[in-house]
Amino acid sequence: MTTSSVEDVLPLAPLQEGLLFHALYEQEARGLYLTQTAIRLTGPLSEDRLRRAASALLARHPNLRASFRYRGTGEPVQVIHRDPELLWTTIDIAA
């Protein structure tokens, strides 16, 4: 991570500190704060448009570009990335 790729560095809100604490120290609760959603798409799909929409979401909402790091002092902070890579995999199951 370079400084040119960082848009902002912010302190954690108290709720974020609590979530981070539980995520790190309660191993049996792994994924407790993780949400996944599956949707069924019908009809023709434009992969390019869907990818551009996902990129637009990242551009519009900084909280979706956040990661958590620790300063040299041990203080956790959230790092807002300027232009993160959108990881995308396409699987054609039509065959």
mmCIF file with all atom_site columns, C-alpha atoms in Angstrom, residues 8-48:
data_model
loop_
_atom_site.group_PDB
_atom_site.id
_atom_site.type_symbol
_atom_site.label_atom_id
_atom_site.label_alt_id
_atom_site.label_comp_id
_atom_site.label_asym_id
_atom_site.label_entity_id
_atom_site.label_seq_id
_atom_site.pdbx_PDB_ins_code
_atom_site.Cartn_x
_atom_site.Cartn_y
_atom_site.Cartn_z
_atom_site.occupancy
_atom_site.B_iso_or_equiv
_atom_site.pdbx_formal_charge
_atom_site.auth_seq_id
_atom_site.auth_comp_id
_atom_site.auth_asym_id
_atom_site.auth_atom_id
_atom_site.pdbx_PDB_model_num
ATOM 1  C CA . ASP A 1 8  ? -7.895  8.938   4.026   1.00 0.00 ? 8  ASP A CA 1
ATOM 2  C CA . VAL A 1 9  ? -6.945  7.393   7.361   1.00 0.00 ? 9  VAL A CA 1
ATOM 3  C CA . LEU A 1 10 ? -9.624  7.614   10.042  1.00 0.00 ? 10 LEU A CA 1
ATOM 4  C CA . PRO A 1 11 ? -9.924  6.548   13.665  1.00 0.00 ? 11 PRO A CA 1
ATOM 5  C CA . LEU A 1 12 ? -12.336 3.733   14.386  1.00 0.00 ? 12 LEU A CA 1
ATOM 6  C CA . ALA A 1 13 ? -15.752 4.538   15.796  1.00 0.00 ? 13 ALA A CA 1
ATOM 7  C CA . PRO A 1 14 ? -16.441 2.805   19.130  1.00 0.00 ? 14 PRO A CA 1
ATOM 8  C CA . LEU A 1 15 ? -18.730 0.288   17.412  1.00 0.00 ? 15 LEU A CA 1
ATOM 9  C CA . GLN A 1 16 ? -16.004 -0.540  14.884  1.00 0.00 ? 16 GLN A CA 1
ATOM 10 C CA . GLU A 1 17 ? -13.522 -1.065  17.717  1.00 0.00 ? 17 GLU A CA 1
ATOM 11 C CA . GLY A 1 18 ? -15.929 -3.549  19.302  1.00 0.00 ? 18 GLY A CA 1
ATOM 12 C CA . LEU A 1 19 ? -16.516 -5.387  16.037  1.00 0.00 ? 19 LEU A CA 1
ATOM 13 C CA . LEU A 1 20 ? -12.780 -5.612  15.398  1.00 0.00 ? 20 LEU A CA 1
ATOM 14 C CA . PHE A 1 21 ? -12.129 -6.875  18.926  1.00 0.00 ? 21 PHE A CA 1
ATOM 15 C CA . HIS A 1 22 ? -14.705 -9.652  18.632  1.00 0.00 ? 22 HIS A CA 1
ATOM 16 C CA . ALA A 1 23 ? -13.589 -10.600 15.124  1.00 0.00 ? 23 ALA A CA 1
ATOM 17 C CA . LEU A 1 24 ? -9.984  -11.000 16.303  1.00 0.00 ? 24 LEU A CA 1
ATOM 18 C CA . TYR A 1 25 ? -10.459 -12.620 19.696  1.00 0.00 ? 25 TYR A CA 1
ATOM 19 C CA . GLU A 1 26 ? -13.522 -14.821 19.341  1.00 0.00 ? 26 GLU A CA 1
ATOM 20 C CA . GLN A 1 27 ? -12.294 -17.435 16.902  1.00 0.00 ? 27 GLN A CA 1
ATOM 21 C CA . GLU A 1 28 ? -15.390 -19.635 17.329  1.00 0.00 ? 28 GLU A CA 1
ATOM 22 C CA . ALA A 1 29 ? -17.514 -16.704 16.122  1.00 0.00 ? 29 ALA A CA 1
ATOM 23 C CA . ARG A 1 30 ? -15.519 -16.433 12.879  1.00 0.00 ? 30 ARG A CA 1
ATOM 24 C CA . GLY A 1 31 ? -17.632 -14.694 10.276  1.00 0.00 ? 31 GLY A CA 1
ATOM 25 C CA . LEU A 1 32 ? -20.197 -13.527 12.820  1.00 0.00 ? 32 LEU A CA 1
ATOM 26 C CA . TYR A 1 33 ? -20.303 -10.067 11.226  1.00 0.00 ? 33 TYR A CA 1
ATOM 27 C CA . LEU A 1 34 ? -20.004 -11.281 7.636   1.00 0.00 ? 34 LEU A CA 1
ATOM 28 C CA . THR A 1 35 ? -23.052 -11.099 5.412   1.00 0.00 ? 35 THR A CA 1
ATOM 29 C CA . GLN A 1 36 ? -23.388 -12.786 2.054   1.00 0.00 ? 36 GLN A CA 1
ATOM 30 C CA . THR A 1 37 ? -26.246 -12.468 -0.365  1.00 0.00 ? 37 THR A CA 1
ATOM 31 C CA . ALA A 1 38 ? -27.131 -14.649 -3.329  1.00 0.00 ? 38 ALA A CA 1
ATOM 32 C CA . ILE A 1 39 ? -29.386 -13.351 -6.056  1.00 0.00 ? 39 ILE A CA 1
ATOM 33 C CA . ARG A 1 40 ? -30.890 -15.012 -9.097  1.00 0.00 ? 40 ARG A CA 1
ATOM 34 C CA . LEU A 1 41 ? -30.625 -13.037 -12.310 1.00 0.00 ? 41 LEU A CA 1
ATOM 35 C CA . THR A 1 42 ? -32.954 -13.862 -15.179 1.00 0.00 ? 42 THR A CA 1
ATOM 36 C CA . GLY A 1 43 ? -32.772 -12.715 -18.757 1.00 0.00 ? 43 GLY A CA 1
ATOM 37 C CA . PRO A 1 44 ? -29.783 -11.381 -20.635 1.00 0.00 ? 44 PRO A CA 1
ATOM 38 C CA . LEU A 1 45 ? -26.905 -10.093 -18.541 1.00 0.00 ? 45 LEU A CA 1
ATOM 39 C CA . SER A 1 46 ? -24.350 -7.501  -19.541 1.00 0.00 ? 46 SER A CA 1
ATOM 40 C CA . GLU A 1 47 ? -21.237 -8.432  -17.605 1.00 0.00 ? 47 GLU A CA 1
ATOM 41 C CA . ASP A 1 48 ? -19.623 -5.118  -18.512 1.00 0.00 ? 48 ASP A CA 1
#
